[in-house]
PDB file of C-alpha atoms in Angstrom:
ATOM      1  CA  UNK K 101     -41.563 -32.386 -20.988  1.00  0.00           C
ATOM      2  CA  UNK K 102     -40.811 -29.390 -23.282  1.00  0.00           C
ATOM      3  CA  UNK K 103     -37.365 -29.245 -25.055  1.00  0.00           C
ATOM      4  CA  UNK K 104     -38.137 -25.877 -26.668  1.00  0.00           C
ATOM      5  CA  UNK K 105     -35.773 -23.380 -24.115  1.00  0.00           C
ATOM      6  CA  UNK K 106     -32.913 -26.388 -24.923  1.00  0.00           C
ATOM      7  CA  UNK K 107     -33.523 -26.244 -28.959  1.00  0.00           C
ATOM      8  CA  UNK K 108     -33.702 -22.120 -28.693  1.00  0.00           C
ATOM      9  CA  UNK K 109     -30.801 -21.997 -26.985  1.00  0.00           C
ATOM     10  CA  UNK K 110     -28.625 -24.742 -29.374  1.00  0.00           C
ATOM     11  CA  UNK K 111     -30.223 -21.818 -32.182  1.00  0.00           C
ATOM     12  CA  UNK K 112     -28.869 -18.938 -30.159  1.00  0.00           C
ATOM     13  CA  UNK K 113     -25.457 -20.262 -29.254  1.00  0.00           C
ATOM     14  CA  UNK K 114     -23.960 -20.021 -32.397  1.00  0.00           C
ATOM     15  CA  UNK K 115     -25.093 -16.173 -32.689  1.00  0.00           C
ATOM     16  CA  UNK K 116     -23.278 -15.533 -29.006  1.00  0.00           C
ATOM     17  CA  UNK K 117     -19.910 -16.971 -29.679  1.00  0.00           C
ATOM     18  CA  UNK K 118     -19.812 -15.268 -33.290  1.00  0.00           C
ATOM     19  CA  UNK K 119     -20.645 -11.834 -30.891  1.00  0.00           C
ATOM     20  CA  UNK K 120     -18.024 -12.954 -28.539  1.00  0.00           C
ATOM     21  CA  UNK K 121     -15.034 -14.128 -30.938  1.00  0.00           C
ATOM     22  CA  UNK K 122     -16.038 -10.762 -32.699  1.00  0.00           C
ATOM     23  CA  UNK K 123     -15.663  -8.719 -29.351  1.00  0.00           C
ATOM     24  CA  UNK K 124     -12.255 -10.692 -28.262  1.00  0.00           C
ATOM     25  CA  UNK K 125     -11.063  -9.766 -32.153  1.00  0.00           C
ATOM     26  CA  UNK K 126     -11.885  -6.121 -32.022  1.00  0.00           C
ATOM     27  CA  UNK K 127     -10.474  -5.595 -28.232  1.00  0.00           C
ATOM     28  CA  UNK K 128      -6.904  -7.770 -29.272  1.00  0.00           C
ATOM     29  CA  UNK K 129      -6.744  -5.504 -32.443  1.00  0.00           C
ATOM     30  CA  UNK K 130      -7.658  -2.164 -30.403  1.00  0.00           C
ATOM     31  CA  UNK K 131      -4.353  -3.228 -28.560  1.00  0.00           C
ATOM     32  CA  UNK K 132      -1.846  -4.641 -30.378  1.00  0.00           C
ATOM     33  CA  UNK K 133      -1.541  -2.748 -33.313  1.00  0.00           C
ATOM     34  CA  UNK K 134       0.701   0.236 -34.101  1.00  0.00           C
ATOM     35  CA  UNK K 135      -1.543   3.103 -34.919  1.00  0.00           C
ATOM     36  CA  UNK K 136      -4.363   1.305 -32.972  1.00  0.00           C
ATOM     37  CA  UNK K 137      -6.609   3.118 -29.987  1.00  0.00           C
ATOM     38  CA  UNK K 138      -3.633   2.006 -27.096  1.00  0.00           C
ATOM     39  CA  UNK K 139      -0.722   3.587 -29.283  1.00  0.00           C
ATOM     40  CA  UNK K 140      -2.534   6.292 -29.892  1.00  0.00           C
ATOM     41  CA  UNK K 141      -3.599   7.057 -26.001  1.00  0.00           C
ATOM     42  CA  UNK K 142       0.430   6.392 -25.410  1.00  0.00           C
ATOM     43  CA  UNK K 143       1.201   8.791 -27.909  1.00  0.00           C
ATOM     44  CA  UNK K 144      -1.206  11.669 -26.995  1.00  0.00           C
ATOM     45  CA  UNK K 145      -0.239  11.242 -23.361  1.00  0.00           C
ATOM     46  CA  UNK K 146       3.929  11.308 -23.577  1.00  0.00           C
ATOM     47  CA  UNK K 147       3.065  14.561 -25.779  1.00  0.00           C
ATOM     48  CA  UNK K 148       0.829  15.908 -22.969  1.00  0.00           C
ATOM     49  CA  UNK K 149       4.127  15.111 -20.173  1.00  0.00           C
ATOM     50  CA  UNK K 150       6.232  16.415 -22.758  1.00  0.00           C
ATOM     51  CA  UNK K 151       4.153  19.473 -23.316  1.00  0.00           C
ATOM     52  CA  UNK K 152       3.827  20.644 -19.558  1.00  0.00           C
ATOM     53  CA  UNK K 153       5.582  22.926 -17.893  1.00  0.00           C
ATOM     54  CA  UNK K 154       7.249  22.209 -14.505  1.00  0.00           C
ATOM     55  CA  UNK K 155       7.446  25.316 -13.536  1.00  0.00           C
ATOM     56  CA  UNK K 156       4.750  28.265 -13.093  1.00  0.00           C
ATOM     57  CA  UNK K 157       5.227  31.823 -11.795  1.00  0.00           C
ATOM     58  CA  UNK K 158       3.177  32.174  -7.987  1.00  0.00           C
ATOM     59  CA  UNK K 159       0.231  33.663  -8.125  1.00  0.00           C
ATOM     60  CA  UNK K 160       0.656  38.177  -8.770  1.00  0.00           C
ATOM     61  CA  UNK K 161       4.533  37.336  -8.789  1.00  0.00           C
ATOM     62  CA  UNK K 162       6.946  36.599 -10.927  1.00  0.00           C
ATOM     63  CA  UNK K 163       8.180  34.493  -8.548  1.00  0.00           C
ATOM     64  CA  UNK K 164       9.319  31.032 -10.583  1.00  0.00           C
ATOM     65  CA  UNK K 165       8.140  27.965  -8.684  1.00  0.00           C
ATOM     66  CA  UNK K 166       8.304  23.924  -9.580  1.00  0.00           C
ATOM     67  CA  UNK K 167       6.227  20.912  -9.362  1.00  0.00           C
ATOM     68  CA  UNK K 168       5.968  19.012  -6.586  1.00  0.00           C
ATOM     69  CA  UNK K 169       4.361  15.502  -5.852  1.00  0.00           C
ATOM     70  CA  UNK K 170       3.892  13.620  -3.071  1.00  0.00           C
ATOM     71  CA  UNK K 171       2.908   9.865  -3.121  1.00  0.00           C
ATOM     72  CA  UNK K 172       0.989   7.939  -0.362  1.00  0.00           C
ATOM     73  CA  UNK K 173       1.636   4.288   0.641  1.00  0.00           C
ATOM     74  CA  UNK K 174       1.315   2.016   3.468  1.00  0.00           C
ATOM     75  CA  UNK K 175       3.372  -1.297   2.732  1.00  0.00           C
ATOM     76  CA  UNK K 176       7.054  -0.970   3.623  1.00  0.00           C
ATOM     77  CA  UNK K 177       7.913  -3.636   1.582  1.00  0.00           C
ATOM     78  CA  UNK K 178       6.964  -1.207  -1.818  1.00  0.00           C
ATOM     79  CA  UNK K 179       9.248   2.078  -0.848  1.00  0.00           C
ATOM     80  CA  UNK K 180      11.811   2.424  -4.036  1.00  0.00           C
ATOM     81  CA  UNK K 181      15.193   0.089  -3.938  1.00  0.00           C
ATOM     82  CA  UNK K 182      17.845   2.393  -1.693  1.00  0.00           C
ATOM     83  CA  UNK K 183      15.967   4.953  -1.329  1.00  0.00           C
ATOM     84  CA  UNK K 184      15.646   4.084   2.490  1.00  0.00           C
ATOM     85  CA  UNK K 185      17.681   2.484   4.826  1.00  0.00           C
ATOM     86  CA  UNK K 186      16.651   0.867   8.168  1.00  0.00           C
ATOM     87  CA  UNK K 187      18.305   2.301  11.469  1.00  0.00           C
ATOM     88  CA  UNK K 188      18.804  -0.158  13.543  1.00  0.00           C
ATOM     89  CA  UNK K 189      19.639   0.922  16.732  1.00  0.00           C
ATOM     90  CA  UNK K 190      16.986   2.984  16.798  1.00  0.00           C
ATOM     91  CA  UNK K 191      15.118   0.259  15.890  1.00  0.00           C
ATOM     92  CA  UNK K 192      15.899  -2.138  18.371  1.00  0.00           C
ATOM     93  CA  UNK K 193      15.585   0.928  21.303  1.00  0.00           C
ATOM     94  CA  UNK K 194      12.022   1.634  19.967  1.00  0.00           C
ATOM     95  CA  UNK K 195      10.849  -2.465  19.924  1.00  0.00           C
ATOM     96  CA  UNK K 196      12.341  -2.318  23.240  1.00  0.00           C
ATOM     97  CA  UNK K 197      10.552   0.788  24.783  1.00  0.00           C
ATOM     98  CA  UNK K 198       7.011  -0.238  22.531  1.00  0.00           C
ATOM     99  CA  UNK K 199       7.419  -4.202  24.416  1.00  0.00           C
ATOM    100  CA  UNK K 200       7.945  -2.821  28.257  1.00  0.00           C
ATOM    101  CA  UNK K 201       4.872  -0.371  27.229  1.00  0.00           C
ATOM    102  CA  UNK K 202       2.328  -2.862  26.500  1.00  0.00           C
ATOM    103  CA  UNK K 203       3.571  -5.055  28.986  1.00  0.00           C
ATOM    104  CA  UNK K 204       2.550  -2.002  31.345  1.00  0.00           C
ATOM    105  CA  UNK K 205      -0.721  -2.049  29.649  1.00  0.00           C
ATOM    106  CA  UNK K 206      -0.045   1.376  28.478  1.00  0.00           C
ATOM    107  CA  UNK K 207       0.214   0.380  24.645  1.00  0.00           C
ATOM    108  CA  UNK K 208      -2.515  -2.112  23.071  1.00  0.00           C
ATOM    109  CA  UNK K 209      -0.571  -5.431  22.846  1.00  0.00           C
ATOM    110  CA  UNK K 210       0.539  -5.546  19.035  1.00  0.00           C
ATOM    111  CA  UNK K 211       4.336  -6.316  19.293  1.00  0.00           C
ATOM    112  CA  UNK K 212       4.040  -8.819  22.091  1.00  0.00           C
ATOM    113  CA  UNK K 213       1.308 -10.894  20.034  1.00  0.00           C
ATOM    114  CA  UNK K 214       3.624 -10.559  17.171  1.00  0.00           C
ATOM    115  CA  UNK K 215       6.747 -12.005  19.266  1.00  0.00           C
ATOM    116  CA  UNK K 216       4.808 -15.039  20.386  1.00  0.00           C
ATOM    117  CA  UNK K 217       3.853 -15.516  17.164  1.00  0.00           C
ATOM    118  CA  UNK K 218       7.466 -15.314  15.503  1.00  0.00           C
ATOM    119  CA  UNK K 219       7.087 -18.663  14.363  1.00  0.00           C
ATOM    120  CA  UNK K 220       4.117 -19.156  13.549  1.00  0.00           C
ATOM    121  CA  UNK K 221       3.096 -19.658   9.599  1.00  0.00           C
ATOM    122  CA  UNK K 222      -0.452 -20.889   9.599  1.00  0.00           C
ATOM    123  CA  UNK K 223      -1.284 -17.425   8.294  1.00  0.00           C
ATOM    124  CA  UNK K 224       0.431 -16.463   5.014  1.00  0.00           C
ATOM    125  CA  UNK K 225       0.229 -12.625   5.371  1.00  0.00           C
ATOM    126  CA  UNK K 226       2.046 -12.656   8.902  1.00  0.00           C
ATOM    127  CA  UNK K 227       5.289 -15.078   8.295  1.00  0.00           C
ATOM    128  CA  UNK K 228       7.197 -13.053  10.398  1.00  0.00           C
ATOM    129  CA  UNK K 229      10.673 -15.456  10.590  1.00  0.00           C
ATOM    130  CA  UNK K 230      12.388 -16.375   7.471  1.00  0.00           C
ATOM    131  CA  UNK K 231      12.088 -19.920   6.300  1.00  0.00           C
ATOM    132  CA  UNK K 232      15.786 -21.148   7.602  1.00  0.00           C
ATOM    133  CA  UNK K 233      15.020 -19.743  10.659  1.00  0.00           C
ATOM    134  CA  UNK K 234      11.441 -21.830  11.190  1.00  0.00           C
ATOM    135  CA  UNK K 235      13.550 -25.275  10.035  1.00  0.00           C
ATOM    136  CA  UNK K 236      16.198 -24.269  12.496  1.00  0.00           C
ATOM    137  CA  UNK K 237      13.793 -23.896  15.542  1.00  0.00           C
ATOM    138  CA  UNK K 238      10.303 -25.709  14.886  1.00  0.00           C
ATOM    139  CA  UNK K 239       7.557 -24.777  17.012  1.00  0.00           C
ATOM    140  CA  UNK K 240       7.564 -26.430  20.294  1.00  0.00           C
ATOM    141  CA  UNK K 241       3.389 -27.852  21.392  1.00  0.00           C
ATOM    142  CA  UNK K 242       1.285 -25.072  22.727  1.00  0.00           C
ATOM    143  CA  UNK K 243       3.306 -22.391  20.898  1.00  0.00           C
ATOM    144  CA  UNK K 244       2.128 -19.768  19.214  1.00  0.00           C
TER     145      UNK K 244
ATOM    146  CA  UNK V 157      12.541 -16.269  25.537  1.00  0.00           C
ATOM    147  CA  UNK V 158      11.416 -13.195  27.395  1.00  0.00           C
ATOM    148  CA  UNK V 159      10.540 -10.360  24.727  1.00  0.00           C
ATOM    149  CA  UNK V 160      13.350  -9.036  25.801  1.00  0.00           C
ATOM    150  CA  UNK V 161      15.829 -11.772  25.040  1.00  0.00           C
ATOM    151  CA  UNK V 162      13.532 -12.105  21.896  1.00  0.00           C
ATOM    152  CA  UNK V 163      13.959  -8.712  20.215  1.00  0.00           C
ATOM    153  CA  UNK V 164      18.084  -8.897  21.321  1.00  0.00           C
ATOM    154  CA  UNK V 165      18.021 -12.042  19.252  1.00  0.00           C
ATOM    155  CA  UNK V 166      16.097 -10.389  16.489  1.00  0.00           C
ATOM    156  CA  UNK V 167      19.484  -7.845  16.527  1.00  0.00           C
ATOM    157  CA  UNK V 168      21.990 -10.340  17.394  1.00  0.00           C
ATOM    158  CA  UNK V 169      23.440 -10.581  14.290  1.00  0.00           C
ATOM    159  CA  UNK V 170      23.726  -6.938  13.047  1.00  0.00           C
ATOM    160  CA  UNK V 171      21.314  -7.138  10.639  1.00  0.00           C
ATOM    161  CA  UNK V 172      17.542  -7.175  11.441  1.00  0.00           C
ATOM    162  CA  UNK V 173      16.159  -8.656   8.131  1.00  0.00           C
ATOM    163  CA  UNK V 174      18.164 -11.828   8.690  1.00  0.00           C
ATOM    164  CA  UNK V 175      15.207 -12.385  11.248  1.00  0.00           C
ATOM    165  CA  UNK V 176      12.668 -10.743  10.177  1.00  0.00           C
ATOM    166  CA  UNK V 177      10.932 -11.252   6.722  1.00  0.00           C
ATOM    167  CA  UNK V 178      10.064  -8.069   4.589  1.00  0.00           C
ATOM    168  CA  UNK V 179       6.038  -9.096   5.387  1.00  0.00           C
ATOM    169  CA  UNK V 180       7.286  -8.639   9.360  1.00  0.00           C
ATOM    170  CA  UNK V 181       8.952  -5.165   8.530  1.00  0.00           C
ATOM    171  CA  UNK V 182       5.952  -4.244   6.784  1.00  0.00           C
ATOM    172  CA  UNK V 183       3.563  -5.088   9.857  1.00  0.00           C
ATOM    173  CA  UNK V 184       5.777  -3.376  12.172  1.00  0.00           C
ATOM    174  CA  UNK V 185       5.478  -0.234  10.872  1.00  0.00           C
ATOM    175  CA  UNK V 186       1.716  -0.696   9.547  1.00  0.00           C
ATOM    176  CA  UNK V 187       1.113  -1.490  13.285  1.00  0.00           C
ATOM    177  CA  UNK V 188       2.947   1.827  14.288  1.00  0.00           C
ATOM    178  CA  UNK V 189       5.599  -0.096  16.088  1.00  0.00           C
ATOM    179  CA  UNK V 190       8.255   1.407  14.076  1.00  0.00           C
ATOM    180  CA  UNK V 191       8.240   5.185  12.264  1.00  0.00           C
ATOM    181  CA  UNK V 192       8.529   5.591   8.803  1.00  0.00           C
ATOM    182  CA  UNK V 193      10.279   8.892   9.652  1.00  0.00           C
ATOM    183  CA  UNK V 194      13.001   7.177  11.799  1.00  0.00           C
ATOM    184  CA  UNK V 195      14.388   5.603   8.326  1.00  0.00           C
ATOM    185  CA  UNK V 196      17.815   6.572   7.057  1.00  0.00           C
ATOM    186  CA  UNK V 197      18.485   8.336   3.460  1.00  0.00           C
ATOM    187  CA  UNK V 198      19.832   5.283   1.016  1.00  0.00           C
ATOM    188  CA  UNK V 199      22.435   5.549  -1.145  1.00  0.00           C
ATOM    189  CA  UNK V 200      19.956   6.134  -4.717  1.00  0.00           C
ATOM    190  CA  UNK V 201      17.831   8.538  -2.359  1.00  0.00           C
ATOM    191  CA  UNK V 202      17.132  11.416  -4.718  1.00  0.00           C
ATOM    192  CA  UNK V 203      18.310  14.834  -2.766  1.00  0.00           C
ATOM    193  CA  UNK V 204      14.463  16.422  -3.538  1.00  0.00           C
ATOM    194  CA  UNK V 205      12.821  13.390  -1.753  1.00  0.00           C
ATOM    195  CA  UNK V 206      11.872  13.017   1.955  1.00  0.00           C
ATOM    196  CA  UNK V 207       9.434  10.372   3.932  1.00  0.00           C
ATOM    197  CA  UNK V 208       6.865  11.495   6.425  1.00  0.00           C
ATOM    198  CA  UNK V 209       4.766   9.208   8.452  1.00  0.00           C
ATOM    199  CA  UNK V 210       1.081   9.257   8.353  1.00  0.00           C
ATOM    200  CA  UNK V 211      -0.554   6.591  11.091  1.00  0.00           C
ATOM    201  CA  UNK V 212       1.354   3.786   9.842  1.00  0.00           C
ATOM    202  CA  UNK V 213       1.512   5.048   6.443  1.00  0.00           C
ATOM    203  CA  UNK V 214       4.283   6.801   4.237  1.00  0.00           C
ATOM    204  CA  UNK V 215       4.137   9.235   2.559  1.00  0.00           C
ATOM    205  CA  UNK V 216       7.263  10.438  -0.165  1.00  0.00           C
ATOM    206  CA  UNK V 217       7.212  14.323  -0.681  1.00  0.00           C
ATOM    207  CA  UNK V 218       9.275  16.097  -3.431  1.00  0.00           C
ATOM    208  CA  UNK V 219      10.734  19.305  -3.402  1.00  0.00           C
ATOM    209  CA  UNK V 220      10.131  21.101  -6.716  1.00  0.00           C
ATOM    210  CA  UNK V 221      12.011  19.785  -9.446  1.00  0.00           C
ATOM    211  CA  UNK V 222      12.914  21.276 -12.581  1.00  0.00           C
ATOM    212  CA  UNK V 223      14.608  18.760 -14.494  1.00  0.00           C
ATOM    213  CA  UNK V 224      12.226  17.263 -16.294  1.00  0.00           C
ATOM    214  CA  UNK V 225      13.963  13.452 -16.735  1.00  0.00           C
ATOM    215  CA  UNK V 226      14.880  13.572 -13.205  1.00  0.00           C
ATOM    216  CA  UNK V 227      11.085  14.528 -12.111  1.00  0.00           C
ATOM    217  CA  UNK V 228       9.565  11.410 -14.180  1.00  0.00           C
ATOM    218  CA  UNK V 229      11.986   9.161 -13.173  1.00  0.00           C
ATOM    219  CA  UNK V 230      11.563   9.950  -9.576  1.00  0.00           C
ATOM    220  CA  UNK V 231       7.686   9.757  -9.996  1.00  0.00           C
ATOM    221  CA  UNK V 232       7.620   6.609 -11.786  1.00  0.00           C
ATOM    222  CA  UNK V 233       9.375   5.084  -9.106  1.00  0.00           C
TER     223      UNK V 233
END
Protein backbone atom coordinates (compact mmCIF):
# COMPACT_ATOMS: atom_id res chain seq x y z
CA UNK A 1 0.00 0.00 0.00
CA UNK A 2 1.40 3.41 -1.09
CA UNK A 3 1.45 6.30 1.50
CA UNK A 4 2.88 8.78 -1.02
CA UNK A 5 -0.70 10.97 -1.87
CA UNK A 6 -0.92 10.95 2.36
CA UNK A 7 2.93 12.22 2.83
CA UNK A 8 2.34 14.86 -0.30
CA UNK A 9 -0.47 16.07 1.11
CA UNK A 10 0.99 16.41 5.08
CA UNK A 11 3.90 18.54 2.61
CA UNK A 12 1.20 20.58 0.96
CA UNK A 13 -0.97 21.41 3.93
CA UNK A 14 1.15 23.69 5.50
CA UNK A 15 1.50 25.78 2.08
CA UNK A 16 -2.65 25.92 1.93
CA UNK A 17 -3.38 27.24 5.34
CA UNK A 18 -0.38 29.86 5.05
CA UNK A 19 -2.51 30.82 1.48
CA UNK A 20 -5.64 30.74 3.43
CA UNK A 21 -4.70 32.67 6.82
CA UNK A 22 -3.03 35.07 4.18
CA UNK A 23 -6.40 35.43 2.16
CA UNK A 24 -8.66 35.73 5.55
CA UNK A 25 -5.81 38.59 6.61
CA UNK A 26 -5.95 40.56 3.44
CA UNK A 27 -10.01 40.34 3.07
CA UNK A 28 -10.42 41.41 7.23
CA UNK A 29 -7.90 44.29 6.48
CA UNK A 30 -9.67 45.27 3.00
CA UNK A 31 -12.65 45.85 5.49
CA UNK A 32 -11.99 47.10 8.59
CA UNK A 33 -9.70 49.72 8.14
CA UNK A 34 -10.29 53.46 7.68
CA UNK A 35 -8.88 54.38 4.35
CA UNK A 36 -9.18 50.67 3.31
CA UNK A 37 -11.05 49.41 -0.18
CA UNK A 38 -14.82 49.35 1.88
CA UNK A 39 -14.31 53.06 3.19
CA UNK A 40 -13.26 54.06 0.21
CA UNK A 41 -16.34 52.45 -1.97
CA UNK A 42 -18.57 54.23 1.01
CA UNK A 43 -16.93 57.32 0.41
CA UNK A 44 -16.99 57.49 -3.45
CA UNK A 45 -20.61 56.40 -3.38
CA UNK A 46 -22.26 59.07 -0.64
CA UNK A 47 -20.25 61.64 -3.00
CA UNK A 48 -21.91 60.13 -6.10
CA UNK A 49 -25.78 60.53 -4.04
CA UNK A 50 -24.53 63.71 -2.96
CA UNK A 51 -23.44 64.77 -6.38
CA UNK A 52 -26.77 63.94 -8.33
CA UNK A 53 -29.26 65.96 -9.21
CA UNK A 54 -32.94 65.18 -8.42
CA UNK A 55 -34.22 67.09 -10.74
CA UNK A 56 -33.74 67.31 -14.72
CA UNK A 57 -35.48 69.57 -17.26
CA UNK A 58 -38.01 67.10 -19.78
CA UNK A 59 -36.74 66.39 -22.74
CA UNK A 60 -36.83 70.02 -25.53
CA UNK A 61 -38.43 71.82 -22.38
CA UNK A 62 -37.50 73.60 -19.75
CA UNK A 63 -39.95 71.98 -18.01
CA UNK A 64 -38.27 71.06 -14.30
CA UNK A 65 -39.13 67.49 -13.34
CA UNK A 66 -37.98 65.13 -10.13
CA UNK A 67 -36.95 61.69 -9.40
CA UNK A 68 -39.11 59.16 -8.89
CA UNK A 69 -38.69 55.46 -7.61
CA UNK A 70 -40.77 52.81 -7.25
CA UNK A 71 -39.90 49.63 -5.21
CA UNK A 72 -41.32 46.06 -5.76
CA UNK A 73 -42.12 43.55 -2.97
CA UNK A 74 -44.26 40.70 -2.24
CA UNK A 75 -44.16 39.94 1.66
CA UNK A 76 -46.61 42.08 3.63
CA UNK A 77 -44.89 41.54 6.59
CA UNK A 78 -41.69 43.94 5.05
CA UNK A 79 -43.91 47.24 3.97
CA UNK A 80 -42.23 50.27 6.18
CA UNK A 81 -43.56 50.68 10.05
CA UNK A 82 -46.97 53.04 9.61
CA UNK A 83 -46.73 53.52 6.46
CA UNK A 84 -49.91 51.26 5.95
CA UNK A 85 -52.72 50.51 7.87
CA UNK A 86 -55.08 47.48 7.54
CA UNK A 87 -58.90 48.22 6.81
CA UNK A 88 -60.71 46.03 8.39
CA UNK A 89 -64.04 46.07 7.40
CA UNK A 90 -63.15 45.85 4.17
CA UNK A 91 -61.23 43.17 5.10
CA UNK A 92 -63.54 41.04 6.73
CA UNK A 93 -66.33 41.85 3.63
CA UNK A 94 -63.65 40.67 1.10
CA UNK A 95 -62.67 37.13 3.27
CA UNK A 96 -66.30 36.87 3.35
CA UNK A 97 -67.21 37.34 -0.42
CA UNK A 98 -63.54 35.32 -1.47
CA UNK A 99 -64.98 32.11 1.17
CA UNK A 100 -68.78 31.92 -0.40
CA UNK A 101 -66.77 32.13 -3.92
CA UNK A 102 -64.74 29.13 -3.64
CA UNK A 103 -67.28 27.42 -1.85
CA UNK A 104 -69.25 28.00 -5.27
CA UNK A 105 -66.30 26.62 -6.98
CA UNK A 106 -65.91 29.85 -8.70
CA UNK A 107 -62.50 30.79 -6.90
CA UNK A 108 -59.63 28.00 -6.53
CA UNK A 109 -59.94 26.97 -2.83
CA UNK A 110 -57.02 29.03 -1.10
CA UNK A 111 -58.84 30.72 1.88
CA UNK A 112 -60.94 27.73 2.80
CA UNK A 113 -57.69 25.41 2.98
CA UNK A 114 -56.19 28.16 4.95
CA UNK A 115 -59.28 28.26 7.54
CA UNK A 116 -59.11 24.55 8.16
CA UNK A 117 -55.77 24.86 8.64
CA UNK A 118 -55.89 27.85 11.28
CA UNK A 119 -54.36 25.73 13.69
CA UNK A 120 -52.28 23.89 12.29
CA UNK A 121 -48.25 24.43 12.92
CA UNK A 122 -46.56 21.40 11.47
CA UNK A 123 -45.39 23.79 8.76
CA UNK A 124 -43.32 26.76 10.00
CA UNK A 125 -43.95 29.16 7.04
CA UNK A 126 -47.90 28.90 7.40
CA UNK A 127 -48.53 29.44 11.41
CA UNK A 128 -51.46 31.20 10.72
CA UNK A 129 -52.91 31.59 14.67
CA UNK A 130 -50.78 33.20 17.21
CA UNK A 131 -49.24 31.01 19.82
CA UNK A 132 -51.90 31.92 22.82
CA UNK A 133 -54.43 31.25 20.57
CA UNK A 134 -53.12 27.42 19.58
CA UNK A 135 -52.65 26.76 23.70
CA UNK A 136 -56.12 28.14 24.14
CA UNK A 137 -57.82 25.76 21.55
CA UNK A 138 -55.51 22.62 20.71
CA UNK A 139 -56.29 20.77 17.73
CA UNK A 140 -59.05 18.38 18.12
CA UNK A 141 -58.05 14.42 16.12
CA UNK A 142 -58.60 14.55 12.44
CA UNK A 143 -58.14 18.34 12.29
CA UNK A 144 -56.39 20.08 10.05
CA UNK B 1 -66.98 26.45 12.88
CA UNK B 2 -68.46 27.18 9.50
CA UNK B 3 -65.99 29.63 7.54
CA UNK B 4 -68.32 31.86 8.19
CA UNK B 5 -68.45 31.77 11.95
CA UNK B 6 -64.60 31.34 11.44
CA UNK B 7 -63.64 34.59 9.70
CA UNK B 8 -66.42 36.56 12.28
CA UNK B 9 -64.22 35.14 14.98
CA UNK B 10 -61.08 36.16 13.20
CA UNK B 11 -62.87 39.98 13.60
CA UNK B 12 -64.49 39.45 16.82
CA UNK B 13 -62.33 41.36 18.70
CA UNK B 14 -61.73 44.53 16.59
CA UNK B 15 -58.50 43.84 15.72
CA UNK B 16 -57.55 41.20 13.07
CA UNK B 17 -53.84 40.60 14.02
CA UNK B 18 -54.89 39.41 17.47
CA UNK B 19 -55.81 36.24 15.30
CA UNK B 20 -53.91 36.23 12.72
CA UNK B 21 -50.01 36.14 12.77
CA UNK B 22 -48.06 38.63 10.44
CA UNK B 23 -46.89 35.15 8.34
CA UNK B 24 -51.03 34.71 7.87
CA UNK B 25 -51.39 38.45 6.69
CA UNK B 26 -48.61 37.93 4.48
CA UNK B 27 -50.21 34.71 2.77
CA UNK B 28 -53.42 36.36 2.45
CA UNK B 29 -52.46 38.85 0.32
CA UNK B 30 -49.58 36.74 -1.50
CA UNK B 31 -52.56 34.39 -2.23
CA UNK B 32 -54.61 37.42 -3.64
CA UNK B 33 -57.18 37.02 -0.95
CA UNK B 34 -56.71 40.46 0.21
CA UNK B 35 -55.48 43.76 -2.06
CA UNK B 36 -52.57 45.54 -1.33
CA UNK B 37 -54.44 48.57 -2.74
CA UNK B 38 -57.37 48.23 -0.24
CA UNK B 39 -54.72 49.31 2.63
CA UNK B 40 -55.19 52.57 4.50
CA UNK B 41 -52.46 55.57 4.55
CA UNK B 42 -50.56 55.22 8.20
CA UNK B 43 -49.80 57.82 10.24
CA UNK B 44 -45.59 58.08 9.06
CA UNK B 45 -47.01 57.54 5.37
CA UNK B 46 -44.90 60.01 3.43
CA UNK B 47 -47.51 62.35 1.29
CA UNK B 48 -45.30 61.39 -2.18
CA UNK B 49 -45.85 57.61 -1.53
CA UNK B 50 -48.70 55.35 -2.78
CA UNK B 51 -49.12 51.27 -2.97
CA UNK B 52 -50.33 49.52 -6.06
CA UNK B 53 -50.98 45.88 -6.30
CA UNK B 54 -49.27 43.70 -8.74
CA UNK B 55 -50.72 39.81 -8.57
CA UNK B 56 -50.15 39.51 -5.01
CA UNK B 57 -47.32 41.78 -4.99
CA UNK B 58 -46.75 45.53 -3.89
CA UNK B 59 -45.44 47.77 -5.31
CA UNK B 60 -44.51 51.56 -3.46
CA UNK B 61 -44.44 54.41 -6.14
CA UNK B 62 -43.08 57.95 -5.39
CA UNK B 63 -44.08 61.06 -6.73
CA UNK B 64 -41.04 63.20 -7.61
CA UNK B 65 -39.30 64.48 -4.77
CA UNK B 66 -37.05 67.27 -4.49
CA UNK B 67 -35.83 67.29 -1.12
CA UNK B 68 -33.02 65.49 -1.18
CA UNK B 69 -33.00 64.08 2.79
CA UNK B 70 -36.56 63.37 2.45
CA UNK B 71 -35.97 61.29 -0.99
CA UNK B 72 -33.13 59.00 0.74
CA UNK B 73 -34.86 58.53 3.69
CA UNK B 74 -37.96 57.45 1.98
CA UNK B 75 -35.86 55.10 -0.33
CA UNK B 76 -33.91 53.57 2.31
CA UNK B 77 -36.91 52.56 3.90
Amino acid sequence: MSVQPLESAQKRLPGSLIAFFGFFFVTLTAFSEEGSCYHLWLKLREQKLESESLTLKAKDTETEMAFAFEKEGSWYPELPKGWFDLDQGNMKRAMHIRARAEAEGTKEKTLLKMLKNYLDDSDRTWIMAPADIRKACPKQPGQG
Amino acid sequence: MTPAEQIDFLFESGDVRKKLTQTALGHLFYEEVLNFERLVPGPEKPESIRITNDLGSYELVSRGETDRLAFQEMRRK
